[in-house]
Coordinates of C-alpha atoms and ligand atoms in Angstrom, one line a residue:
M1 CA -10.9 9.2 -15.7
Q2 CA -9.0 6.7 -17.3
Q3 CA -7.8 4.1 -14.8
L4 CA -4.1 3.6 -14.7
T5 CA -2.6 0.1 -14.5
A6 CA 0.7 -1.0 -12.6
E7 CA 2.1 -2.1 -15.8
T8 CA 2.6 1.2 -17.0
F9 CA 4.1 2.9 -13.8
D10 CA 7.1 4.7 -15.7
Q11 CA 4.6 6.5 -17.9
N12 CA 2.1 7.1 -15.1
A13 CA 4.9 8.5 -12.9
R14 CA 6.3 10.9 -15.8
A15 CA 2.8 12.3 -16.1
A16 CA 2.2 12.6 -12.6
L17 CA 5.7 14.6 -12.1
N18 CA 4.1 17.2 -14.5
D19 CA 1.0 17.8 -12.7
P20 CA 1.4 20.9 -10.4
V21 CA -2.2 20.5 -8.9
L22 CA -1.4 16.9 -7.9
H23 CA 2.1 18.3 -6.2
G24 CA 0.0 21.0 -4.1
A25 CA -2.5 18.5 -2.9
L26 CA 0.4 16.1 -2.1
R27 CA 2.1 18.7 0.0
N28 CA -0.6 18.3 2.9
L29 CA 1.1 15.1 3.4
A30 CA 4.3 16.1 4.5
D31 CA 2.8 19.2 6.4
N32 CA 0.1 17.6 8.1
F33 CA 0.5 13.8 8.7
V34 CA 4.3 13.5 9.0
T35 CA 4.3 15.9 11.7
R36 CA 1.1 15.0 13.5
R37 CA 2.7 11.2 13.5
Q38 CA 5.8 12.4 15.2
N39 CA 3.9 14.3 17.7
A40 CA 1.6 11.1 18.6
I41 CA 4.3 8.9 18.8
A42 CA 6.0 11.2 21.3
S43 CA 3.1 10.5 23.8
V44 CA 4.1 6.9 23.8
D45 CA 6.4 5.7 26.5
D46 CA 8.2 3.0 24.5
W47 CA 7.3 3.4 21.1
E48 CA 9.9 0.7 19.8
G49 CA 8.9 -1.5 22.5
L50 CA 5.4 -1.4 21.0
R51 CA 6.6 -2.0 17.5
E52 CA 8.4 -5.2 18.8
K53 CA 5.4 -6.3 20.3
A54 CA 3.2 -5.9 17.3
R55 CA 5.6 -7.7 15.1
A56 CA 5.9 -10.6 17.5
I57 CA 2.1 -10.9 17.7
K58 CA 1.9 -10.8 13.6
E59 CA 5.0 -13.3 13.3
E60 CA 3.5 -15.8 15.7
T61 CA -0.2 -15.4 14.2
L62 CA 1.0 -15.8 10.6
L63 CA 3.5 -18.8 11.3
H64 CA 0.3 -20.6 12.9
L65 CA -2.3 -18.9 10.5
D66 CA -4.3 -22.0 10.2
E67 CA -5.0 -22.6 13.8
Y68 CA -5.8 -19.0 14.6
L69 CA -8.3 -18.7 11.8
S70 CA -10.0 -22.0 12.9
Q71 CA -10.2 -20.4 16.3
F72 CA -11.5 -17.4 14.8
V73 CA -14.3 -19.3 12.7
E74 CA -15.6 -21.5 15.7
N75 CA -15.8 -18.3 18.0
A76 CA -17.6 -16.1 15.4
E77 CA -20.1 -18.9 14.4
K78 CA -21.0 -19.3 18.1
A79 CA -21.8 -16.0 18.4
G80 CA -24.1 -16.2 15.3
A81 CA -22.0 -14.9 12.4
K82 CA -21.8 -16.8 9.1
I83 CA -18.3 -17.6 7.7
H84 CA -17.9 -17.8 4.1
W85 CA -14.4 -18.9 2.4
A86 CA -13.3 -17.2 -0.7
R87 CA -10.2 -18.5 -2.7
D88 CA -10.0 -15.3 -4.8
G89 CA -11.6 -11.9 -5.7
K90 CA -14.1 -13.5 -8.1
E91 CA -15.4 -15.8 -5.4
A92 CA -15.6 -13.2 -2.6
C93 CA -17.4 -10.8 -4.9
Q94 CA -19.9 -13.6 -6.0
I95 CA -20.5 -14.3 -2.2
V96 CA -21.2 -10.9 -1.6
I97 CA -23.7 -10.6 -4.8
D98 CA -25.6 -13.8 -3.6
L99 CA -26.1 -12.4 -0.1
V100 CA -27.3 -9.2 -1.5
K101 CA -29.7 -10.6 -3.8
N102 CA -31.0 -12.9 -1.2
R103 CA -32.1 -10.0 0.5
D104 CA -33.8 -8.6 -2.3
A105 CA -31.6 -5.5 -2.1
R106 CA -30.8 -3.3 -4.9
M107 CA -28.8 -0.8 -3.1
V108 CA -25.8 -1.3 -0.4
V109 CA -24.2 1.2 1.8
K110 CA -20.4 0.6 2.0
A111 CA -18.0 1.7 4.5
K112 CA -14.4 2.1 3.1
S113 CA -12.8 -1.3 2.8
M114 CA -9.3 -1.8 1.1
A115 CA -10.2 -5.8 0.6
G116 CA -13.6 -4.6 -1.4
E117 CA -11.2 -2.1 -3.4
E118 CA -8.8 -4.9 -4.0
I119 CA -11.4 -7.4 -5.4
H120 CA -13.0 -4.5 -7.2
L121 CA -16.2 -5.2 -5.5
N122 CA -18.1 -1.9 -6.7
E123 CA -17.7 -2.8 -10.3
A124 CA -18.9 -6.3 -9.6
L125 CA -21.9 -5.2 -7.7
E126 CA -22.7 -2.7 -10.4
R127 CA -22.4 -5.5 -13.0
S128 CA -25.3 -7.5 -11.3
G129 CA -27.8 -4.5 -11.1
I130 CA -26.7 -3.6 -7.3
E131 CA -25.9 0.0 -6.4
P132 CA -23.0 0.4 -4.1
V133 CA -22.9 3.6 -2.0
E134 CA -19.8 4.6 -0.4
T135 CA -20.0 6.4 3.0
D136 CA -16.7 7.4 3.9
L137 CA -16.4 11.1 2.8
G138 CA -13.3 10.6 0.7
E139 CA -14.5 7.6 -0.7
W140 CA -17.8 9.0 -1.6
I141 CA -16.0 11.9 -3.2
I142 CA -13.9 9.8 -5.4
Q143 CA -16.8 7.6 -6.3
L144 CA -18.8 10.7 -7.5
A145 CA -15.5 11.4 -9.6
G146 CA -15.3 7.9 -11.0
E147 CA -11.8 7.5 -9.6
T148 CA -9.9 4.9 -7.5
P149 CA -8.6 5.8 -4.0
S150 CA -4.8 7.3 -4.1
H151 CA -4.2 6.9 -0.4
I152 CA -4.8 3.9 2.0
V153 CA -6.1 6.2 4.5
V154 CA -7.0 9.3 2.8
P155 CA -8.2 8.3 -0.6
A156 CA -9.4 11.7 -2.1
I157 CA -5.8 13.0 -0.8
H158 CA -4.9 14.0 -4.5
K159 CA -7.9 16.2 -4.6
T160 CA -7.9 20.0 -3.9
K161 CA -10.8 21.7 -2.3
E162 CA -11.7 23.5 -5.6
Q163 CA -11.7 20.2 -7.5
I164 CA -14.2 18.7 -4.9
A165 CA -16.5 21.9 -5.0
D166 CA -16.6 21.0 -8.9
I167 CA -17.5 17.6 -8.5
F168 CA -20.5 18.6 -6.3
V169 CA -21.6 21.1 -8.7
E170 CA -21.7 18.4 -11.5
K171 CA -22.6 15.3 -9.5
V172 CA -24.8 16.7 -6.8
G173 CA -26.3 19.8 -8.2
I174 CA -25.4 22.3 -5.6
E175 CA -24.2 25.8 -6.3
K176 CA -20.3 26.4 -6.5
T177 CA -19.0 26.7 -3.0
D178 CA -15.8 25.9 -1.2
N179 CA -17.3 26.5 2.0
V180 CA -16.5 23.1 3.8
D181 CA -19.2 23.2 6.2
V182 CA -21.7 23.3 3.4
L183 CA -19.9 20.8 1.4
T184 CA -20.0 18.3 4.6
K185 CA -23.5 19.1 5.4
T186 CA -24.8 18.4 1.8
T187 CA -23.1 15.0 2.0
R188 CA -24.5 14.2 5.5
R189 CA -27.8 14.9 4.2
I190 CA -27.8 12.9 1.2
L191 CA -25.7 9.9 2.7
R192 CA -28.4 9.8 5.8
E193 CA -31.2 9.3 3.2
R194 CA -29.2 6.3 1.8
F195 CA -28.5 4.8 5.4
A196 CA -32.1 5.1 6.0
E197 CA -33.1 3.0 2.7
A198 CA -30.4 0.4 3.0
E199 CA -31.0 -3.2 3.8
V200 CA -27.5 -4.6 3.7
G201 CA -24.3 -2.7 4.6
I202 CA -20.7 -3.9 3.7
S203 CA -17.6 -3.2 5.3
G204 CA -13.9 -4.3 5.7
V205 CA -12.1 -5.4 8.8
N206 CA -9.2 -4.1 10.7
F207 CA -8.6 -6.7 13.0
G208 CA -10.5 -10.3 13.8
V209 CA -9.7 -11.6 17.2
A210 CA -9.2 -15.4 17.3
E211 CA -10.1 -15.8 21.0
T212 CA -13.5 -14.4 20.6
G213 CA -14.6 -14.4 17.0
T214 CA -14.8 -10.5 17.0
I215 CA -14.2 -8.2 14.5
L216 CA -12.5 -4.7 15.0
I217 CA -13.3 -1.7 12.5
L218 CA -11.7 1.6 12.8
E219 CA -12.7 5.1 11.4
N220 CA -13.3 8.7 12.3
E221 CA -16.7 9.6 10.7
G222 CA -19.3 7.5 12.4
N223 CA -20.4 6.0 8.9
I224 CA -19.0 2.5 9.8
R225 CA -21.1 2.5 12.7
L226 CA -24.1 3.3 10.8
T227 CA -23.4 0.8 8.1
T228 CA -23.2 -1.9 10.4
S229 CA -25.9 -1.3 12.8
L230 CA -28.6 0.6 10.9
T231 CA -28.8 -2.1 8.4
K232 CA -30.5 -5.9 9.0
T233 CA -27.6 -7.5 7.2
H234 CA -23.8 -6.8 7.7
I235 CA -21.2 -8.2 5.5
A236 CA -17.8 -8.1 6.3
V237 CA -15.1 -8.5 3.7
M238 CA -11.8 -9.8 5.9
G239 CA -8.4 -10.7 4.3
I240 CA -7.3 -14.1 6.1
E241 CA -4.0 -12.2 7.5
K242 CA -6.2 -10.0 9.6
V243 CA -6.7 -12.3 12.4
I244 CA -4.7 -12.0 15.7
P245 CA -4.6 -14.3 18.5
K246 CA -6.2 -12.3 21.8
F247 CA -8.6 -9.5 22.6
A248 CA -5.6 -8.0 24.6
D249 CA -3.5 -7.7 21.6
L250 CA -5.9 -5.0 20.4
D251 CA -4.3 -3.0 23.0
V252 CA -1.1 -2.8 20.8
F253 CA -2.7 -2.2 17.7
L254 CA -5.0 0.4 18.8
K255 CA -2.2 2.4 20.0
L256 CA 0.1 1.9 16.8
L257 CA -2.4 2.3 14.0
P258 CA -4.2 5.6 14.4
R259 CA -0.6 7.3 15.4
S260 CA 1.0 5.9 12.5
G261 CA -1.7 6.6 9.9
T262 CA -3.3 10.1 10.8
G263 CA -1.3 11.0 13.9
Q264 CA -4.1 10.8 16.3
R265 CA -3.9 9.1 19.6
L266 CA -7.1 7.0 19.0
T267 CA -9.4 6.7 16.2
A268 CA -12.7 8.3 16.7
Y269 CA -14.8 5.2 16.4
Q270 CA -14.0 1.4 17.1
S271 CA -16.8 -0.9 16.3
L272 CA -16.2 -4.1 17.9
I273 CA -18.8 -6.9 16.6
T274 CA -19.1 -10.2 17.9
G275 CA -21.5 -12.2 16.1
V276 CA -25.3 -10.9 15.6
K277 CA -27.4 -8.9 18.0
K278 CA -28.6 -10.7 21.1
N279 CA -32.1 -9.3 21.7
A280 CA -34.7 -8.2 19.2
A281 CA -34.7 -4.4 21.0
D282 CA -31.0 -4.1 20.4
A283 CA -29.5 -2.0 17.6
G284 CA -27.3 -4.1 15.1
P285 CA -27.9 -6.5 12.3
E286 CA -29.8 -9.5 12.7
D287 CA -27.6 -11.3 9.9
V288 CA -23.8 -11.1 10.0
H289 CA -21.7 -12.3 7.3
I290 CA -17.8 -12.6 7.2
V291 CA -16.2 -13.2 4.2
L292 CA -12.6 -14.6 4.7
M293 CA -10.5 -14.2 1.6
D294 CA -7.0 -15.8 0.3
N295 CA -6.6 -14.0 -2.9
G296 CA -2.9 -14.5 -3.2
R297 CA -2.5 -14.4 0.6
S298 CA -1.3 -18.0 1.2
R299 CA 1.2 -17.7 -1.7
M300 CA 2.9 -14.7 0.5
L301 CA 2.7 -17.1 3.6
G302 CA 5.1 -19.5 2.0
H303 CA 8.4 -17.8 2.0
P304 CA 9.9 -15.9 5.2
V305 CA 10.6 -12.9 3.3
T306 CA 7.1 -12.3 1.4
R307 CA 5.4 -13.4 4.7
Q308 CA 6.2 -10.3 6.2
S309 CA 3.9 -8.3 3.5
L310 CA 1.0 -9.9 5.4
A311 CA 1.9 -8.0 8.6
C312 CA 0.5 -4.9 7.2
I313 CA -2.1 -3.1 9.1
R314 CA -2.9 -0.5 6.3
C315 CA -2.0 2.3 8.3
G316 CA -0.3 4.0 5.3
A317 CA 2.6 5.7 7.3
C318 CA 4.8 4.2 4.5
L319 CA 3.3 6.3 2.0
N320 CA 3.6 9.2 3.7
A321 CA 7.1 8.8 4.4
C322 CA 8.1 7.9 0.8
P323 CA 9.7 10.4 -1.4
V324 CA 8.6 8.7 -4.4
Y325 CA 5.0 8.7 -3.5
Q326 CA 5.1 12.1 -2.5
Q327 CA 6.1 12.9 -5.9
V328 CA 3.9 10.7 -8.1
G329 CA 0.8 10.2 -5.8
G330 CA -1.1 7.0 -5.5
H331 CA -2.8 6.6 -9.1
A332 CA 0.8 6.3 -10.5
Y333 CA 1.2 2.7 -9.1
G334 CA -2.1 1.7 -10.8
S335 CA -3.2 -0.5 -7.8
V336 CA -5.4 0.1 -4.7
Y337 CA -2.3 -0.5 -2.9
P338 CA 0.0 2.4 -3.7
G339 CA 3.4 3.7 -2.3
P340 CA 6.1 1.1 -1.1
I341 CA 3.6 -1.3 0.5
G342 CA 1.8 -1.4 -2.7
A343 CA 5.2 -1.7 -4.7
V344 CA 5.5 -5.0 -2.8
I345 CA 2.1 -6.2 -2.3
T346 CA 0.7 -5.6 -5.9
P347 CA 3.4 -7.7 -7.7
Q348 CA 2.3 -10.5 -5.4
L349 CA -1.4 -10.2 -5.7
I350 CA -1.8 -9.8 -9.4
G351 CA 1.3 -11.4 -10.7
I352 CA 5.1 -10.0 -11.0
S353 CA 4.9 -10.0 -14.7
K354 CA 1.8 -7.5 -14.6
A355 CA 3.7 -5.2 -12.0
K356 CA 7.2 -5.6 -12.6
Q357 CA 8.3 -1.9 -12.5
L358 CA 6.7 -1.4 -9.1
P359 CA 9.4 -3.0 -7.3
Y360 CA 11.7 -0.3 -8.9
A361 CA 9.7 2.4 -7.7
S362 CA 11.8 3.0 -4.9
S363 CA 14.9 5.0 -4.0
L364 CA 15.8 2.1 -1.3
C365 CA 16.2 5.0 1.2
G366 CA 14.4 2.9 3.8
A367 CA 12.2 5.7 5.2
C368 CA 9.2 3.2 4.7
K369 CA 10.8 0.6 7.1
E370 CA 11.8 3.4 9.6
V371 CA 8.1 4.3 10.1
C372 CA 6.5 1.0 9.6
P373 CA 4.6 0.3 12.9
V374 CA 5.0 -3.7 12.5
K375 CA 8.7 -3.4 11.3
I376 CA 8.2 -4.5 7.9
D377 CA 11.5 -4.8 6.0
I378 CA 10.0 -3.2 3.0
P379 CA 13.5 -2.5 1.0
E380 CA 14.1 -6.1 1.7
L381 CA 11.0 -7.0 0.0
L382 CA 11.6 -4.9 -2.9
L383 CA 15.0 -6.4 -3.4
H384 CA 13.5 -9.7 -3.3
L385 CA 10.9 -9.1 -5.8
R386 CA 14.0 -7.3 -7.8
A387 CA 16.0 -10.5 -7.5
E388 CA 12.9 -12.7 -8.8
I389 CA 12.6 -10.5 -12.0
T390 CA 16.2 -10.3 -12.9
D391 CA 17.2 -14.0 -12.1
G392 CA 14.4 -15.3 -14.3
T393 CA 12.0 -16.8 -11.5
A394 CA 9.6 -14.2 -12.5
G395 CA 8.9 -11.6 -14.9
G396 CA 8.0 -13.8 -18.2
S397 CA 9.4 -15.0 -21.1
A398 CA 13.0 -15.0 -21.7
N399 CA 12.4 -12.5 -24.7
N400 CA 10.7 -10.0 -21.9
P401 CA 12.4 -6.7 -22.9
E402 CA 12.2 -5.6 -19.1
R403 CA 13.8 -8.9 -18.1
K404 CA 16.6 -8.4 -20.6
R405 CA 17.1 -5.0 -19.3
R406 CA 17.3 -6.0 -15.7
F407 CA 19.4 -8.9 -16.6
A408 CA 22.0 -6.6 -18.5
E409 CA 22.1 -4.6 -15.3
S410 CA 22.5 -7.7 -13.1
L411 CA 25.4 -9.0 -15.3
A412 CA 27.1 -5.6 -15.2
F413 CA 27.0 -5.4 -11.4
K414 CA 28.1 -9.1 -11.2
M415 CA 31.3 -8.2 -13.4
Y416 CA 31.8 -5.2 -11.5
G417 CA 31.8 -7.0 -8.1
K418 CA 34.1 -9.8 -9.6
A419 CA 36.6 -7.2 -11.0
W420 CA 36.7 -5.4 -7.4
S421 CA 37.2 -8.4 -5.7
G422 CA 40.8 -9.1 -6.3
Q423 CA 43.7 -6.6 -6.2
F424 CA 45.0 -7.3 -9.7
S425 CA 41.6 -7.2 -11.4
Y426 CA 40.6 -4.2 -9.5
G427 CA 44.1 -2.5 -10.6
L428 CA 43.2 -3.5 -14.1
G429 CA 39.5 -2.4 -14.1
T430 CA 40.4 1.3 -12.8
K431 CA 43.2 1.5 -15.3
A432 CA 40.7 0.4 -18.2
A433 CA 38.2 2.6 -16.7
R434 CA 40.2 5.7 -16.6
I435 CA 40.8 5.4 -20.4
M436 CA 37.1 4.6 -21.6
Q437 CA 35.6 7.0 -19.1
K438 CA 37.1 9.9 -21.4
L439 CA 34.3 9.7 -23.8
V440 CA 31.7 10.1 -21.1
V441 CA 33.5 12.4 -18.3
R442 CA 32.2 16.0 -18.2
D443 CA 33.2 18.3 -15.3
G444 CA 34.5 15.3 -13.1
K445 CA 31.4 13.5 -13.5
I446 CA 30.0 10.7 -15.8
G447 CA 26.9 12.4 -16.9
K448 CA 24.1 11.4 -19.1
A449 CA 25.3 8.7 -21.4
S450 CA 23.7 9.2 -24.8
G451 CA 24.0 8.0 -28.3
L452 CA 26.0 5.0 -29.0
I453 CA 27.4 4.6 -25.4
A454 CA 24.2 4.3 -24.2
K455 CA 23.3 1.6 -26.9
L456 CA 26.6 -0.5 -26.2
L457 CA 26.5 -0.1 -22.5
P458 CA 22.6 0.0 -21.7
P459 CA 23.2 0.0 -17.6
L460 CA 25.3 2.9 -18.0
G461 CA 22.6 4.6 -20.2
A462 CA 19.8 3.9 -17.8
W463 CA 21.9 4.7 -14.7
T464 CA 22.9 8.1 -15.9
A465 CA 19.8 9.0 -17.5
W466 CA 18.6 10.6 -14.1
R467 CA 21.8 10.7 -12.0
D468 CA 25.6 11.6 -12.3
A469 CA 28.2 9.2 -11.2
P470 CA 31.5 10.6 -10.1
A471 CA 34.1 9.9 -12.4
V472 CA 37.2 7.4 -11.5
A473 CA 40.2 9.5 -9.9
P474 CA 43.1 10.3 -12.3
R475 CA 45.4 8.5 -9.9
S476 CA 44.7 5.7 -7.6
F477 CA 45.3 6.1 -3.9
R478 CA 47.9 3.4 -3.9
E479 CA 49.7 5.4 -6.7
Q480 CA 49.7 8.6 -4.6
W481 CA 50.4 6.9 -1.4
K482 CA 53.4 5.2 -3.0
D483 CA 54.3 8.6 -4.4
G484 CA 54.4 10.2 -1.0
L485 CA 56.4 7.2 0.4
D486 CA 59.1 7.6 -2.2
K487 CA 59.4 11.5 -1.7
Q488 CA 59.9 10.8 2.0
G489 CA 62.5 8.5 0.9
Ligands
SF4_1 S1 3.6 -1.3 5.3 FE1 3.9 -0.8 7.2 S2 3.5 1.5 7.3 FE2 3.1 0.5 5.3 S3 0.8 0.9 5.5 FE3 1.3 -1.4 5.8 S4 1.9 -1.3 8.3 FE4 1.7 0.8 7.3

């Protein structure tokens, strides 16, 4: 499958809208996750209070991130873990590759890791002659299919059972079956063999506790537990924003994350790892490495609006609630972070000029903000990034057609705002609009502007390409009111 890019979101989305198989697969989102989330949050007495607490913990941590990271590093090293700092994805990949090569390993087992996806770790490992084997079922399926994840929590949500069965026939060589039990047992048999062979396990991190130097990884299949305890070396790739101050803070996030993401009260496995194993007879790795990765995060820290992007706990609830994601799926975003959170994180990670369509991939309905367990104001972030594009602080050169188009839209709204802010200009504006709209009004609505009008008034053409706007009333309220008074004498 050809990998899509964020630069072509508009075209990707159009293609996805015409894909009935994708829509069938995505219906599971609305049918399963949204309802399950509602039931799961009903089991918490004070859900709103819990969200407030989570937001407060994240804000406090992000404001003093340097201090909490130092504390985390000190305590993790005391427990025997080795810390590595990576400024960007390239450095992070190289650190991992060097660690794997030091072990003379040619294959690694990997647990699902968004940070690893973000830096394209699998491709980097393969280029260095190391075979990465994904061990999360969904992640393994899309690895076999040669694709990227299309959802933060459920990477293969876009695949139907029939498509998965076809992948197994082609890549694993079994007889075609849609019996889930057979497919699961086949997966388990193959992955168990790989676990037994592997010397090195690679995982992500959900939370790093500064107070103890512990990392916490959540999952439902047991694969992370095997990845981190059967292997001799465990390498965890962790974004610097994953740190939280205290062990007790986990209580808040362990209630919020599974409920928001999969509608579970608790994830099945919660692996807490504090350094290396203490006795030779214990299970667990003798060698633990934590790669602390920046990769654009410091930049986000610098502004109060963009800083909140770093509070994300990757639960995926905003994707499930988003009407745009529900229609186009994850691949259209051309990024490992799809949906509303992807639309704000990706431009900040890869540069807004490479992902300038993403902040517009939203109806600004606010459903994402409504469900976010850490109360990230995604619409505010989207508007912030849109403003960066239109005011010229981002978006490349002055000749960039996207910026010109957005500039024209912004200018039209500024003129609209000016005209509507004074009585005289408002009266004059509505009179002029009444005369001019005759060219475009059909059945009382300003429908699709086309031809010369769309060319002369590009914002009107763009606005009415997909939606109708109501026509200006033939007589203003003032005129009607005045007539009424005159009639009353
Ligand atoms: S932005 Fe909020 S809802 Fe979306 S993935 Fe992050 S924490 Fe979850």
